[in-house]
Short mmCIF file of C-alpha atoms and ligand atoms in Angstrom, two decimals:
data_model
loop_
_atom_site.label_atom_id
_atom_site.label_comp_id
_atom_site.label_asym_id
_atom_site.label_seq_id
_atom_site.Cartn_x
_atom_site.Cartn_y
_atom_site.Cartn_z
CA MET A 129 97.68 106.83 -64.87
CA ASP A 130 95.28 108.90 -62.77
CA LYS A 131 95.77 109.81 -59.11
CA THR A 132 93.64 107.02 -57.66
CA THR A 133 95.22 104.36 -59.87
CA ARG A 134 98.65 105.52 -58.73
CA LEU A 135 97.50 105.35 -55.13
CA ILE A 136 96.24 101.80 -55.60
CA SER A 137 99.50 100.59 -57.11
CA GLY A 138 101.29 102.43 -54.29
CA ILE A 139 99.36 100.30 -51.81
CA PHE A 140 100.34 97.09 -53.60
CA ASN A 141 103.97 98.29 -53.49
CA ARG A 142 103.61 98.96 -49.77
CA GLU A 143 104.46 102.64 -50.09
CA VAL A 144 103.87 104.29 -46.73
CA ARG A 145 102.55 107.53 -48.21
CA ALA A 146 100.05 105.76 -50.45
CA ILE A 147 98.83 103.62 -47.55
CA ALA A 148 98.50 106.63 -45.25
CA ARG A 149 96.67 108.61 -47.93
CA ALA A 150 94.28 105.74 -48.70
CA ILE A 151 93.41 105.31 -45.01
CA THR A 152 92.70 109.03 -44.74
CA GLU A 153 90.39 108.80 -47.76
CA ALA A 154 88.62 105.89 -46.02
CA GLU A 155 88.28 107.92 -42.82
CA ASN A 156 86.74 110.78 -44.78
CA ARG A 157 84.41 108.34 -46.61
CA THR A 158 85.28 109.91 -49.99
CA PRO A 159 84.28 108.53 -53.41
CA GLU A 160 88.01 107.84 -54.01
CA ALA A 161 88.02 105.56 -50.97
CA SER A 162 85.24 103.54 -52.54
CA VAL A 163 87.25 103.11 -55.78
CA ILE A 164 90.38 102.20 -53.82
CA LEU A 165 88.59 99.61 -51.68
CA LYS A 166 86.87 97.96 -54.64
CA ASN A 167 90.29 97.46 -56.24
CA VAL A 168 92.02 96.44 -53.06
CA PHE A 169 89.49 93.95 -51.69
CA PRO A 170 90.24 91.07 -54.11
CA HIS A 171 93.82 91.11 -52.77
CA THR A 172 92.86 90.69 -49.11
CA GLY A 173 92.33 87.69 -46.89
CA HIS A 174 95.94 86.78 -46.17
CA ALA A 175 96.79 88.77 -43.04
CA LEU A 176 96.28 87.62 -39.49
CA ILE A 177 94.10 90.19 -37.75
CA LEU A 178 94.87 90.43 -34.08
CA GLY A 179 92.53 92.43 -31.85
CA ILE A 180 93.74 93.66 -28.50
CA THR A 181 91.32 95.28 -26.09
CA GLY A 182 91.32 96.30 -22.45
CA ALA A 183 90.97 99.25 -20.10
CA PRO A 184 93.10 102.35 -20.62
CA GLY A 185 96.50 101.88 -18.97
CA SER A 186 96.29 98.09 -18.82
CA GLY A 187 99.40 97.86 -20.98
CA LYS A 188 97.96 97.16 -24.43
CA SER A 189 100.41 99.37 -26.30
CA THR A 190 103.35 97.95 -24.38
CA LEU A 191 102.20 94.44 -25.28
CA VAL A 192 101.74 95.46 -28.91
CA ASP A 193 105.26 96.83 -28.88
CA ARG A 194 106.60 93.47 -27.69
CA LEU A 195 104.51 91.51 -30.15
CA ILE A 196 105.84 93.65 -33.01
CA GLU A 197 109.35 92.65 -31.93
CA ILE A 198 108.47 88.97 -31.93
CA TYR A 199 106.77 89.02 -35.32
CA ARG A 200 109.54 91.13 -36.88
CA LYS A 201 112.13 88.62 -35.68
CA GLN A 202 110.19 85.96 -37.58
CA GLY A 203 110.45 88.14 -40.67
CA GLN A 204 106.75 89.02 -40.62
CA LEU A 205 105.49 92.45 -41.67
CA VAL A 206 103.38 94.08 -38.96
CA ALA A 207 100.87 96.92 -39.09
CA VAL A 208 99.15 98.48 -36.07
CA LEU A 209 95.90 100.41 -35.99
CA ALA A 210 95.53 102.17 -32.65
CA ILE A 211 91.99 103.34 -32.03
CA ASP A 212 91.77 106.25 -29.66
CA PRO A 213 88.36 107.23 -28.29
CA THR A 214 89.42 110.80 -27.73
CA SER A 215 90.60 113.14 -30.41
CA PRO A 216 93.51 111.62 -32.30
CA PHE A 217 95.29 114.96 -32.12
CA THR A 218 94.96 115.75 -28.44
CA GLY A 219 94.96 112.29 -26.87
CA GLY A 220 97.87 111.96 -24.47
CA ALA A 221 97.78 108.19 -24.78
CA ILE A 222 98.37 108.39 -28.48
CA LEU A 223 101.33 110.68 -28.04
CA GLY A 224 102.77 108.17 -25.58
CA ASP A 225 102.12 105.33 -28.02
CA ARG A 226 103.85 107.24 -30.78
CA ILE A 227 106.95 107.81 -28.72
CA ARG A 228 107.07 104.24 -27.51
CA MET A 229 106.57 102.83 -30.95
CA GLN A 230 108.94 105.27 -32.60
CA ALA A 231 111.74 102.73 -32.82
CA HIS A 232 109.44 100.51 -34.87
CA SER A 233 108.27 103.33 -37.06
CA LEU A 234 111.78 103.59 -38.51
CA ASP A 235 111.52 99.96 -39.56
CA PRO A 236 109.95 99.65 -43.05
CA GLY A 237 108.51 96.28 -41.98
CA THR A 238 106.11 97.97 -39.58
CA TYR A 239 103.39 100.51 -40.09
CA ILE A 240 101.65 102.27 -37.18
CA ARG A 241 98.58 104.44 -37.49
CA SER A 242 96.20 105.94 -34.96
CA MET A 243 92.56 106.34 -35.87
CA ALA A 244 89.52 107.96 -34.30
CA THR A 245 86.47 106.02 -33.14
CA ARG A 246 83.04 106.62 -34.55
CA GLY A 247 82.59 109.26 -31.85
CA HIS A 248 79.57 109.29 -29.59
CA LEU A 249 78.11 106.20 -31.23
CA GLY A 250 81.01 104.13 -29.98
CA GLY A 251 82.31 101.03 -31.68
CA LEU A 252 84.83 100.55 -34.43
CA SER A 253 84.45 103.03 -37.22
CA PRO A 254 83.86 101.45 -40.63
CA ALA A 255 87.12 103.09 -41.67
CA THR A 256 89.02 100.80 -39.31
CA VAL A 257 87.91 97.74 -41.22
CA ASP A 258 88.71 99.51 -44.50
CA ALA A 259 92.16 100.38 -43.19
CA ALA A 260 92.72 96.73 -42.31
CA TYR A 261 91.82 95.74 -45.90
CA ILE A 262 94.26 98.33 -47.26
CA LEU A 263 97.05 96.96 -45.04
CA ASP A 264 96.14 93.38 -45.92
CA ALA A 265 96.38 94.21 -49.63
CA ALA A 266 99.75 95.85 -48.93
CA ARG A 267 100.75 92.36 -47.77
CA PHE A 268 101.31 93.01 -44.09
CA ASP A 269 101.33 89.58 -42.48
CA VAL A 270 99.94 90.66 -39.12
CA ILE A 271 97.55 93.54 -38.49
CA ILE A 272 97.10 94.46 -34.84
CA ILE A 273 94.06 96.54 -33.90
CA GLU A 274 94.33 98.11 -30.43
CA THR A 275 91.04 99.36 -28.98
CA VAL A 276 90.06 100.65 -25.57
CA GLY A 277 87.72 98.12 -24.06
CA VAL A 278 84.69 100.17 -23.28
CA GLY A 279 81.40 98.67 -24.31
CA GLN A 280 80.78 98.38 -28.03
CA ASP A 281 84.40 98.47 -29.16
CA GLU A 282 85.32 95.18 -27.61
CA VAL A 283 82.33 93.44 -29.17
CA ASP A 284 83.13 94.95 -32.56
CA ILE A 285 86.77 93.98 -32.40
CA ALA A 286 85.83 90.35 -31.76
CA LYS A 287 83.68 90.44 -34.90
CA THR A 288 86.53 91.82 -36.99
CA ALA A 289 89.65 90.11 -35.69
CA ASP A 290 90.79 86.51 -36.18
CA VAL A 291 92.15 86.46 -32.65
CA THR A 292 91.04 88.72 -29.81
CA LEU A 293 93.18 89.31 -26.74
CA VAL A 294 91.47 90.79 -23.69
CA VAL A 295 93.98 92.51 -21.43
CA LEU A 296 93.28 92.68 -17.71
CA VAL A 297 95.41 93.76 -14.76
CA PRO A 298 95.42 92.57 -11.15
CA GLY A 299 92.82 94.29 -9.01
CA MET A 300 90.25 94.50 -11.78
CA GLY A 301 87.92 91.93 -10.23
CA ASP A 302 84.93 94.27 -10.40
CA ASP A 303 85.56 94.92 -14.06
CA ILE A 304 85.44 91.27 -15.00
CA GLN A 305 82.21 90.91 -13.07
CA THR A 306 80.62 93.53 -15.29
CA MET A 307 82.08 91.98 -18.42
CA LYS A 308 80.73 88.61 -17.37
CA ALA A 309 78.02 88.01 -19.92
CA GLY A 310 79.91 88.46 -23.17
CA ILE A 311 83.40 87.83 -21.98
CA MET A 312 83.70 84.26 -23.23
CA GLU A 313 82.76 85.04 -26.79
CA ILE A 314 84.88 88.18 -26.94
CA GLY A 315 88.21 86.94 -25.64
CA ASP A 316 90.00 84.07 -27.32
CA LEU A 317 92.93 84.63 -25.02
CA PHE A 318 93.00 86.50 -21.73
CA VAL A 319 96.14 88.34 -20.74
CA ILE A 320 96.73 89.31 -17.14
CA ASN A 321 99.34 91.98 -17.63
CA LYS A 322 101.27 93.73 -14.87
CA ALA A 323 101.75 90.35 -13.23
CA ASP A 324 104.49 92.04 -11.19
CA ARG A 325 101.70 93.59 -9.14
CA GLU A 326 99.83 92.22 -6.18
CA GLY A 327 96.66 90.22 -6.62
CA VAL A 328 97.62 88.19 -9.70
CA LEU A 329 96.56 84.87 -8.24
CA ARG A 330 93.21 86.21 -7.09
CA MET A 331 92.61 87.75 -10.51
CA GLU A 332 93.48 84.49 -12.20
CA GLN A 333 91.13 82.54 -9.94
CA GLU A 334 88.23 84.93 -10.54
CA LEU A 335 88.77 84.88 -14.26
CA HIS A 336 89.13 81.13 -14.33
CA ALA A 337 85.90 80.74 -12.36
CA LEU A 338 84.08 82.95 -14.86
CA LEU A 339 85.51 81.14 -17.86
CA THR A 340 84.40 77.74 -16.55
CA LEU A 341 80.81 78.95 -16.12
CA THR A 342 80.06 78.74 -19.82
CA THR A 343 81.27 76.82 -22.81
CA ARG A 344 81.85 78.44 -26.15
CA SER A 345 79.88 77.38 -29.18
CA ASP A 346 83.10 76.65 -31.09
CA GLY A 347 84.50 74.43 -28.33
CA TRP A 348 87.60 76.56 -27.74
CA GLU A 349 88.66 77.00 -24.15
CA PRO A 350 90.12 80.49 -23.76
CA LYS A 351 93.54 80.49 -22.13
CA ILE A 352 94.80 82.81 -19.43
CA ILE A 353 98.35 84.12 -19.92
CA LYS A 354 100.22 86.16 -17.34
CA THR A 355 102.60 88.80 -18.66
CA ILE A 356 104.83 91.60 -17.46
CA ALA A 357 105.01 93.52 -20.70
CA LEU A 358 107.50 96.01 -19.28
CA GLN A 359 109.99 93.23 -18.52
CA ASN A 360 109.18 91.23 -21.65
CA SER A 361 108.01 88.37 -19.49
CA GLY A 362 105.34 85.90 -20.65
CA LEU A 363 105.45 87.22 -24.21
CA ALA A 364 106.80 84.00 -25.73
CA GLU A 365 103.93 82.12 -24.10
CA LEU A 366 101.45 84.66 -25.43
CA TYR A 367 102.87 84.28 -28.92
CA GLU A 368 102.65 80.47 -28.71
CA ASN A 369 99.06 80.67 -27.56
CA ILE A 370 98.13 82.98 -30.43
CA ASN A 371 99.58 80.39 -32.78
CA ALA A 372 97.75 77.58 -30.98
CA TYR A 373 94.47 79.42 -31.41
CA THR A 374 95.00 80.18 -35.10
CA ALA A 375 95.90 76.51 -35.63
CA PHE A 376 92.63 75.60 -33.88
CA LEU A 377 90.72 77.99 -36.14
CA GLU A 378 92.10 76.30 -39.26
CA ARG A 379 91.76 72.75 -37.98
CA SER A 380 88.19 73.11 -36.78
CA GLY A 381 86.89 75.02 -39.78
CA GLN A 382 86.01 77.91 -37.47
CA ARG A 383 88.09 80.35 -39.46
CA LYS A 384 85.81 79.88 -42.47
CA ARG A 385 82.71 80.18 -40.33
CA ARG A 386 83.97 83.33 -38.64
CA HIS A 387 84.95 84.77 -42.00
CA ALA A 388 81.40 84.26 -43.24
CA GLU A 389 80.05 85.99 -40.13
CA THR A 390 82.47 88.87 -40.56
CA MET A 391 81.48 89.39 -44.19
CA ASN A 392 77.80 89.19 -43.32
CA GLN A 393 78.35 91.88 -40.72
CA ARG A 394 80.41 93.93 -43.19
CA LEU A 395 77.61 93.86 -45.76
CA ILE A 396 75.04 94.92 -43.20
CA ASP A 397 77.27 97.69 -41.86
CA LEU A 398 77.96 99.09 -45.32
CA LEU A 399 74.33 98.86 -46.34
CA GLN A 400 73.31 100.64 -43.16
CA GLU A 401 75.88 103.38 -43.70
CA LYS A 402 74.96 103.94 -47.37
CA LEU A 403 71.22 103.71 -46.81
CA LEU A 404 71.28 106.22 -44.00
CA ALA A 405 73.48 108.63 -45.96
CA GLY A 406 71.27 108.15 -49.03
CA VAL A 407 68.04 108.75 -47.14
CA LEU A 408 69.40 111.82 -45.39
CA ASN A 409 70.73 113.24 -48.67
CA LYS A 410 67.75 112.48 -50.85
CA THR A 411 64.82 113.21 -48.59
CA LEU A 412 65.84 115.78 -46.03
CA GLN A 413 66.72 119.44 -46.36
CA ASP A 414 68.80 121.37 -43.87
CA GLY A 415 66.85 121.80 -40.65
CA ASP A 416 64.26 119.11 -41.46
CA LEU A 417 65.53 116.77 -38.80
CA LYS A 418 65.51 119.52 -36.20
CA ARG A 419 61.95 120.47 -37.12
CA TYR A 420 60.82 116.85 -36.82
CA VAL A 421 62.43 116.61 -33.40
CA GLU A 422 60.61 119.75 -32.23
CA GLN A 423 57.29 118.38 -33.47
CA ILE A 424 57.93 115.08 -31.74
CA ILE A 425 58.85 116.76 -28.46
CA ALA A 426 55.65 118.80 -28.65
CA ARG A 427 53.79 115.51 -29.23
CA GLU A 428 52.39 116.89 -32.48
CA ARG A 429 53.95 113.94 -34.23
CA ASP A 430 55.43 110.58 -33.30
CA PRO A 431 58.82 109.23 -34.42
CA TYR A 432 57.26 106.12 -36.00
CA SER A 433 55.14 107.99 -38.53
CA VAL A 434 57.97 110.41 -39.24
CA VAL A 435 60.25 107.52 -40.21
CA ASP A 436 57.49 105.96 -42.35
CA GLU A 437 56.94 109.31 -44.06
CA ILE A 438 60.66 109.77 -44.81
CA LEU A 439 61.01 106.24 -46.19
CA LYS A 440 57.91 106.61 -48.36
CA ARG A 441 59.65 109.43 -50.22
CA ILE A 442 62.24 106.97 -51.53
CA GLY A 443 59.70 104.25 -52.14
CA LEU A 444 60.41 102.11 -49.10
N1 LIG B 1297 104.17 97.51 -13.56
C1 LIG B 1297 103.93 97.32 -14.85
N2 LIG B 1297 103.64 98.38 -15.62
C2 LIG B 1297 103.38 98.15 -16.94
C3 LIG B 1297 103.40 96.85 -17.50
N3 LIG B 1297 103.07 96.94 -18.80
C4 LIG B 1297 102.87 98.26 -19.06
N4 LIG B 1297 103.06 98.99 -17.95
C5 LIG B 1297 102.95 100.46 -17.80
O1 LIG B 1297 101.57 100.81 -17.75
C6 LIG B 1297 101.38 102.09 -18.35
C7 LIG B 1297 100.31 102.01 -19.43
O2 LIG B 1297 100.78 101.20 -20.49
P1 LIG B 1297 100.20 101.32 -21.97
O3 LIG B 1297 100.87 100.24 -22.76
O4 LIG B 1297 100.28 102.69 -22.49
O5 LIG B 1297 98.66 100.95 -21.72
P2 LIG B 1297 97.42 101.06 -22.72
O6 LIG B 1297 96.69 102.31 -22.37
O7 LIG B 1297 96.58 99.86 -22.39
O8 LIG B 1297 97.93 101.05 -24.11
C8 LIG B 1297 102.72 102.52 -18.90
O9 LIG B 1297 103.29 103.41 -18.00
C9 LIG B 1297 103.50 101.22 -18.97
O10 LIG B 1297 104.88 101.43 -18.83
C10 LIG B 1297 103.70 95.75 -16.63
O11 LIG B 1297 103.72 94.59 -17.02
N5 LIG B 1297 103.96 96.05 -15.33
MG1 LIG B 1298 97.55 102.32 -25.80
#
């Protein structure tokens, strides 16, 4: 058996080292990752993918911690992918998450991994989706993806997850105003965490007013759940509402529809990634891009003809 084949069977046997190694390969976009994912993909589609997004410090990790407890009590296997926008090695938040989740990390029924974002481009890195497939194939029942809700990430998470929780805290009225437009389609459930703080009622009213402004195309009415994650309060209600939403997804046929959308997006993302890498590899030498940029700045050339010229070289 070669190395990659061993790694693949390690994933199916839920070996932590094999899983960790495979996710690293995916992050590095290696040829091995491609082999692993091709073998793993047919065994996916069983896990519940739970997205949780919100501002830094809103209590996402604390909520995740509580949710792990609930799912583990039901005998479910839980994996967490924590996406940190800063460096995964220097981010203080991640260190805090690690310490908090340490108790769980000793439990073989949970797997916790932090991952970097795509960097300046923002959004979920393609490796995050790959990691979710690897964990799904390892037969984790629930995969929780925690992302910081800044711009593109929260839109991406809604496209990837079966259920998306948007976490807010009292006193964030201005923030929901700016989220206004997309908020309904992004959040399936809205969590007002830190409900021990002042301004909960006002927050709830503002959010409720926003949610009643529009109706969702799937007919689901997003619920608002108040929690105090620190005191484990409201978590049972959150869990019940997650179940109510997944039941709705099945009943209404929306799960199938969303799955089709997700796969469509996945195909486009992969194609985009491979095409760009292919074009850059095949047609450009070191320094070419920089030279083009200089010519464009000097108005000797325009970006439109440069792109046409590059594509022509590969027959497009
Ligand atoms: N007062 C209060 N503090 C909380 C609550 N939930 C979490 N926190 C605290 O808020 C801080 C940030 O929590 P964390 O889970 O790391 O937030 P994240 O950045 O969204 O993952 C931590 O100090 C938590 O202990 C809550 O319900 N009430
Ligand atoms: Mg966190």
